[in-house]
Short mmCIF file of C-alpha atoms in Angstrom, two decimals:
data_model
loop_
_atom_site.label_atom_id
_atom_site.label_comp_id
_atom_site.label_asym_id
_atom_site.label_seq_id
_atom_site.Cartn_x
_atom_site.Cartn_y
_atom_site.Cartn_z
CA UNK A 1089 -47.56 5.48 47.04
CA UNK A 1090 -47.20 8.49 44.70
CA UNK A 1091 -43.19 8.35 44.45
CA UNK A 1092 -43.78 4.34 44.11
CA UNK A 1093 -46.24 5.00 41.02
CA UNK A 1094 -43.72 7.12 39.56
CA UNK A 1095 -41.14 4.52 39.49
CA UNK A 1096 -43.04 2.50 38.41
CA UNK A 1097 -44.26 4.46 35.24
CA UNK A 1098 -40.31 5.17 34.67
CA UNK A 1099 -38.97 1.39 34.47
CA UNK A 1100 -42.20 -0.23 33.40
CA UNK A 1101 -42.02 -0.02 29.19
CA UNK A 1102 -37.86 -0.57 29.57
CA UNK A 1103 -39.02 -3.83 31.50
CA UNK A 1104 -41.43 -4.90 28.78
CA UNK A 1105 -38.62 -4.31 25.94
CA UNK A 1106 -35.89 -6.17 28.01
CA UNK A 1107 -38.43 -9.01 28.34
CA UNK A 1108 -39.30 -9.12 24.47
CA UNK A 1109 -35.76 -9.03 23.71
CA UNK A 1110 -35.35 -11.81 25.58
CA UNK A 1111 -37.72 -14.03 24.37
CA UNK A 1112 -37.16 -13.27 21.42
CA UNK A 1113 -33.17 -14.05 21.04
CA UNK A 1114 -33.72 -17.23 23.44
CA UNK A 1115 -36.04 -18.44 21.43
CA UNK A 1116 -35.86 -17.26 18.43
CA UNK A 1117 -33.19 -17.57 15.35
CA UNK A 1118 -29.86 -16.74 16.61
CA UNK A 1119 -28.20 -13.91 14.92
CA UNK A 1120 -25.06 -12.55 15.16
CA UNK A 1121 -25.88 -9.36 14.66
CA UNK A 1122 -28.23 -8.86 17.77
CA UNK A 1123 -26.73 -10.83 21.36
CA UNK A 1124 -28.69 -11.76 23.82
CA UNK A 1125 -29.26 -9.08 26.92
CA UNK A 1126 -27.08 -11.41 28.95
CA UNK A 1127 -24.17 -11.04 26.79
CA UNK A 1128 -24.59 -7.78 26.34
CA UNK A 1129 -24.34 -7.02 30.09
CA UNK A 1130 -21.23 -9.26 30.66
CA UNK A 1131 -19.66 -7.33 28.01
CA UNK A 1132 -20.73 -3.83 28.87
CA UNK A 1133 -19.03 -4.65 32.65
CA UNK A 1134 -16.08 -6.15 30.63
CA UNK A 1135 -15.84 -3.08 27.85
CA UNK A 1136 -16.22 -0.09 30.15
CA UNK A 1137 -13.86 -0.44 32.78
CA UNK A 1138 -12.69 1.84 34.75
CA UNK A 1139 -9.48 2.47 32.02
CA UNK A 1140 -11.65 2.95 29.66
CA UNK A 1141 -14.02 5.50 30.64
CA UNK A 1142 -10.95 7.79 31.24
CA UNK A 1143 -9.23 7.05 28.02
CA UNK A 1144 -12.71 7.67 25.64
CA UNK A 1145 -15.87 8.43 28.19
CA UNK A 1146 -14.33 11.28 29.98
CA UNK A 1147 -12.71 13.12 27.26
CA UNK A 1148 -15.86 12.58 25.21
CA UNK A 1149 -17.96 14.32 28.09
CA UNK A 1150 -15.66 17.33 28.61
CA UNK A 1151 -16.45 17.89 24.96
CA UNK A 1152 -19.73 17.62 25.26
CA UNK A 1153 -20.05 19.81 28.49
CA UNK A 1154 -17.78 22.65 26.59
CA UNK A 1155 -20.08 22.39 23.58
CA UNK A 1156 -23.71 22.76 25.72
CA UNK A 1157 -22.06 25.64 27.82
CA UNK A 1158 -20.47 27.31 24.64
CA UNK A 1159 -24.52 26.84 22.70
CA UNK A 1160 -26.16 28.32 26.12
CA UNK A 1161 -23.69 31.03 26.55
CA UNK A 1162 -23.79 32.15 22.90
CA UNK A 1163 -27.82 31.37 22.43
CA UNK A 1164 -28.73 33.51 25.10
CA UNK A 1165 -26.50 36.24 24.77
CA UNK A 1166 -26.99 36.61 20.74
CA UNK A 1167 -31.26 35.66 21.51
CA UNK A 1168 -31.66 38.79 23.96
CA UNK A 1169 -29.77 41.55 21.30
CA UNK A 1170 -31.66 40.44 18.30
CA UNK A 1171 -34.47 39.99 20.32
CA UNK A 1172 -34.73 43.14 22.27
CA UNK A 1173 -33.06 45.13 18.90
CA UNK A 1174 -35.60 45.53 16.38
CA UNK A 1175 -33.37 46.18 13.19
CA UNK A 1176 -30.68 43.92 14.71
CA UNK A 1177 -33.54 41.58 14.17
CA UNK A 1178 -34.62 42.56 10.46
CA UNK A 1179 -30.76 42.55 10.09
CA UNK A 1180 -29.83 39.34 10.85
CA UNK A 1181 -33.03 37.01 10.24
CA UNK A 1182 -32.11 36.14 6.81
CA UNK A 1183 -28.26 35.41 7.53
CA UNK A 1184 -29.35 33.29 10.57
CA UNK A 1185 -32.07 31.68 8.36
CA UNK A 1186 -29.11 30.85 5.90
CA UNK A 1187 -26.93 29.26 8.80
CA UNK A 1188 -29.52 27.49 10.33
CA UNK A 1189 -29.86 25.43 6.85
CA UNK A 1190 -26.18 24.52 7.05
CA UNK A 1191 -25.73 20.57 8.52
CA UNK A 1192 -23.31 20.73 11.08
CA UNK A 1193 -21.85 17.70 9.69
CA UNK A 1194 -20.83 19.16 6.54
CA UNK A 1195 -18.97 22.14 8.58
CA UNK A 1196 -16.45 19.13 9.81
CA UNK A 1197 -14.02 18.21 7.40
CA UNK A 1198 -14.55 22.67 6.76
CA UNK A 1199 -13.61 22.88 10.42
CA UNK A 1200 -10.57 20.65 10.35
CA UNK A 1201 -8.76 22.34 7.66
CA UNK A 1202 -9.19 25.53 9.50
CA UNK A 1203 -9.04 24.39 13.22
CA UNK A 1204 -6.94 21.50 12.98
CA UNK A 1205 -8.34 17.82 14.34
CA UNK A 1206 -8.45 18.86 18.13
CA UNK A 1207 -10.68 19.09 20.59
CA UNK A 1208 -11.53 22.57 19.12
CA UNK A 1209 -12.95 21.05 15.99
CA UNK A 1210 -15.40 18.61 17.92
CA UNK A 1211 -16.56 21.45 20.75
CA UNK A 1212 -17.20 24.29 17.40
CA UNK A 1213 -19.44 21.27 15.94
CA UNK A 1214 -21.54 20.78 18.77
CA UNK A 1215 -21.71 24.63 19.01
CA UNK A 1216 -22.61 25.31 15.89
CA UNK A 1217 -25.50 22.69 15.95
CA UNK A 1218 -26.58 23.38 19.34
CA UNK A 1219 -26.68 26.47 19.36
CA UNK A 1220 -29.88 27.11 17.40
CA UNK A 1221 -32.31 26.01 19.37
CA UNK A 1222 -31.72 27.90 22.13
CA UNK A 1223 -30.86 31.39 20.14
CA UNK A 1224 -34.21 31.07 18.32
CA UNK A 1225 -36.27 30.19 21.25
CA UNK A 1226 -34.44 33.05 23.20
CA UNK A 1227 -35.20 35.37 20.13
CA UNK A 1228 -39.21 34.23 20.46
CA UNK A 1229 -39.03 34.55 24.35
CA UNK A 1230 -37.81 38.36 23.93
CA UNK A 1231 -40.21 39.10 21.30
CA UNK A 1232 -43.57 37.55 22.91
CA UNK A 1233 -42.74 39.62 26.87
CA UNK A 1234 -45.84 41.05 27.96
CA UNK A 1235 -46.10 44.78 26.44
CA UNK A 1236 -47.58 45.99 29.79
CA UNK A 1237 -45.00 45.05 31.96
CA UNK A 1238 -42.48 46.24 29.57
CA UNK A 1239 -43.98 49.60 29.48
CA UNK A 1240 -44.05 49.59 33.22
CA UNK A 1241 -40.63 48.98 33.66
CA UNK A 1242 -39.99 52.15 30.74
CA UNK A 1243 -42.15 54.11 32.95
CA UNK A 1244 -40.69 53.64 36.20
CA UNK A 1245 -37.24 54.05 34.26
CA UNK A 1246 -36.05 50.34 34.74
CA UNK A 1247 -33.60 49.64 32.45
CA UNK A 1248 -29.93 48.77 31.14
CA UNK A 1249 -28.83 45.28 33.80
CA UNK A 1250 -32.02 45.44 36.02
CA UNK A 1251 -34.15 45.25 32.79
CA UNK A 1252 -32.47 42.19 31.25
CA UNK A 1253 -32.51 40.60 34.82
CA UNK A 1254 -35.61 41.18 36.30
CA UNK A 1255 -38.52 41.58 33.11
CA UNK A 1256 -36.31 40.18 29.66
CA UNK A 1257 -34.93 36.96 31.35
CA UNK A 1258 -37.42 35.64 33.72
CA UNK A 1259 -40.23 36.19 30.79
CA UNK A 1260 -38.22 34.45 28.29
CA UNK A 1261 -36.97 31.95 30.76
CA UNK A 1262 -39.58 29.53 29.92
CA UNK A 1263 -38.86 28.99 26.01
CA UNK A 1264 -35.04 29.80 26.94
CA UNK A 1265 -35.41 26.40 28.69
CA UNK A 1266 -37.21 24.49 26.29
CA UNK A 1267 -34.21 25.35 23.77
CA UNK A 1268 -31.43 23.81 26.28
CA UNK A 1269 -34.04 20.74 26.45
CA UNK A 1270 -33.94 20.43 22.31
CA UNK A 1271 -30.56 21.73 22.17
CA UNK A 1272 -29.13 18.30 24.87
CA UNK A 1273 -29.74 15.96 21.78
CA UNK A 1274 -28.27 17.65 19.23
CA UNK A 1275 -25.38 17.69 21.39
CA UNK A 1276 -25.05 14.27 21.95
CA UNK A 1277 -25.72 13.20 18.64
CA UNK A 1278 -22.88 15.91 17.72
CA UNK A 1279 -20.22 14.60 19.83
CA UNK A 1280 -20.49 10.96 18.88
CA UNK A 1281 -20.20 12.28 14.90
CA UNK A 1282 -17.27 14.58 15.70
CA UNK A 1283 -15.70 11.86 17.11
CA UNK A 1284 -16.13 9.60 14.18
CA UNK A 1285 -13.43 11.90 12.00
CA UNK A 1286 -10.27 12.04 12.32
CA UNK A 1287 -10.15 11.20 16.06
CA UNK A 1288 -8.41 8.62 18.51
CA UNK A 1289 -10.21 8.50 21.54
CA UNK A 1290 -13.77 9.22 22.30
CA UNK A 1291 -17.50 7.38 22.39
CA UNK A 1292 -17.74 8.01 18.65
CA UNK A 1293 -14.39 6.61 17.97
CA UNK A 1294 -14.57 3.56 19.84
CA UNK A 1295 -18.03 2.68 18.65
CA UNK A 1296 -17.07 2.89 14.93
CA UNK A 1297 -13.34 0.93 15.93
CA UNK A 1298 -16.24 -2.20 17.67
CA UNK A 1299 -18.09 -2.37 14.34
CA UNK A 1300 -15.47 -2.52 12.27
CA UNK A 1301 -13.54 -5.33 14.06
CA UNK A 1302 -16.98 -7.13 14.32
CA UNK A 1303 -17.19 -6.69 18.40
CA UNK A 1304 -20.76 -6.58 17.75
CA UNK A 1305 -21.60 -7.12 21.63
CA UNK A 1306 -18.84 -4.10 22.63
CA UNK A 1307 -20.99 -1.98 19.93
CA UNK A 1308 -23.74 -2.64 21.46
CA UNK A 1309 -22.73 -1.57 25.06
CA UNK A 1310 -21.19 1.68 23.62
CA UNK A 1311 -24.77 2.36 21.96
CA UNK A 1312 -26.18 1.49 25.53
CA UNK A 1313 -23.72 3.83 27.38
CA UNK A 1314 -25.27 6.74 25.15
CA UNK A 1315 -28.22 6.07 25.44
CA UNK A 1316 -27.40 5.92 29.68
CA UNK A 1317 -26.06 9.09 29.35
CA UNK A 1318 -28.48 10.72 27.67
CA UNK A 1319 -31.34 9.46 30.03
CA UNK A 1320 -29.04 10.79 32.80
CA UNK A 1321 -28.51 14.42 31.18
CA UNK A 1322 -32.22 14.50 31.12
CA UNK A 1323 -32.74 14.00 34.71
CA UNK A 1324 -30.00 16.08 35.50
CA UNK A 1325 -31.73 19.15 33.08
CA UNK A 1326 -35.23 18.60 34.75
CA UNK A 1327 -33.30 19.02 38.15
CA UNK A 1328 -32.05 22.42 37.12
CA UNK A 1329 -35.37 22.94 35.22
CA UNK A 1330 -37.56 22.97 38.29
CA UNK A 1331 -34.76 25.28 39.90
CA UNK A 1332 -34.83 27.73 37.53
CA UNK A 1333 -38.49 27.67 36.34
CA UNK A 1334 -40.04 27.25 40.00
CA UNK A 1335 -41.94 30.48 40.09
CA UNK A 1336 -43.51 29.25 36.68
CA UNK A 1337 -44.57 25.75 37.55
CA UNK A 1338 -46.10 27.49 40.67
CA UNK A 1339 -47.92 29.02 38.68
CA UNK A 1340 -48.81 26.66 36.49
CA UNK A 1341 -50.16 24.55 38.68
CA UNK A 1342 -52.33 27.53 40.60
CA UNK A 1343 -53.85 28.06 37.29
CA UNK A 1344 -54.23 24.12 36.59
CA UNK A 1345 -56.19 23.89 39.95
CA UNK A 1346 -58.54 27.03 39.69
#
């Protein structure tokens, strides 16, 4: 009954919109701009075949995944020295502030004079916009441990690896994680814009190519497919999310119940 709740609260509002859009396109004025969901789903089938998705999905998603590992790898690393380094912090804070004001965007046509119009370009854009979410929450997760367990560890000489792994990470883990969550977006939204300059292949690339040869329907299904693979990242991060964070959901819910 729970699990069937659930589902659902998931499909319910998508349901309701499909419904509206229905009406509203069989009933209403026709426009070219906006087909009907019917069309739309005969041409997604049509539009993303099987060719297709190898030609500009696939490559777009290895991007994508080489970006958010590159952001993770990079956030967390960089978050837990200026973090745990006081004038490392005071050091870099207003250089990071700078950065951090920089669109990613307007790094692109930057990056492609200096890195060429490759798959290296796309992956340093998503990096360099993904990336900050995580590093600052990381920073904020270092800086707000709890003073008493860190001066327990000190005490009982804990330190160097078994520091970082057993007191730095699992404390910050929490905000570390709600970082990646921010940082998913940013991705996505990253990748399709990369893809938009100076490419051949790729989500971004094909979606622009639909609108301007007026394939309005095929447009629509690429927006669709993003928007289907974004839902399914999601999922997939609250999957690893509960993995990771277990001890402090357990928790939370112990507290929740007392």
């Amino acid at each position: 009954m729970r699990m069937l709740k659930s589902v659902l609260y998931i499909v319910a509002l998508p349901v309701l919109l499909l419904v509206i859009w229905y009406l509203a396109t069989a009933f209403g004025e026709k426009n070219f701009f906006v087909p009907t969901p019917t069309l739309l789903a005969e041409t997604f089938v049509d539009t993303w075949t099987w060719d297709r998705m190898t030609r500009d999905v696939f490559p777009s998603l290895t991007r994508l995944l080489f970006g958010i590992a590159g952001s993770i790898l990079i956030g967390i690393v960089a978050g837990l020295l200026i973090g745990s380094i006081r004038w490392l912090r005071a050091l870099l804070e207003p250089t990071l502030e700078f950065f951090r004001a920089i669109p990613p965007t307007v790094l692109i046509p930057v990056l492609m004079l200096l890195i060429g119009i490759g798959d290296d370009m796309k992956v340093a854009v998503i990096i360099f916009g993904a990336v900050w979410p995580i590093l600052l929450n990381t920073i904020e997760g270092v800086r707000a441990m709890d003073e008493v367990l860190s001066d327990t560890t000190r005490t009982y000489g804990i330190g160097g690896v078994n520091r970082v792994r057993y007191l730095i990470l699992p404390s910050a883990a929490p905000q570390i994680m709600a970082g990646i969550r921010q940082s998913l977006s940013i991705a996505l939204i990253l990748m399709v814009i990369s893809e938009m300059f100076a490419a051949s292949s790729g989500l971004g690339f094909t979606i622009v190519q639909f609108q301007r040869s007026f394939a309005i329907p095929e447009m629509w299904s690429g927006i669709v497919l993003l928007g289907i693979i974004g839902v399914v990242m999601s999922f997939i991060f609250q999957l690893v999310e509960r993995l990771v964070l277990r001890w402090y959901h357990g928790l939370r819910e112990i507290e929740n119940a007392a």
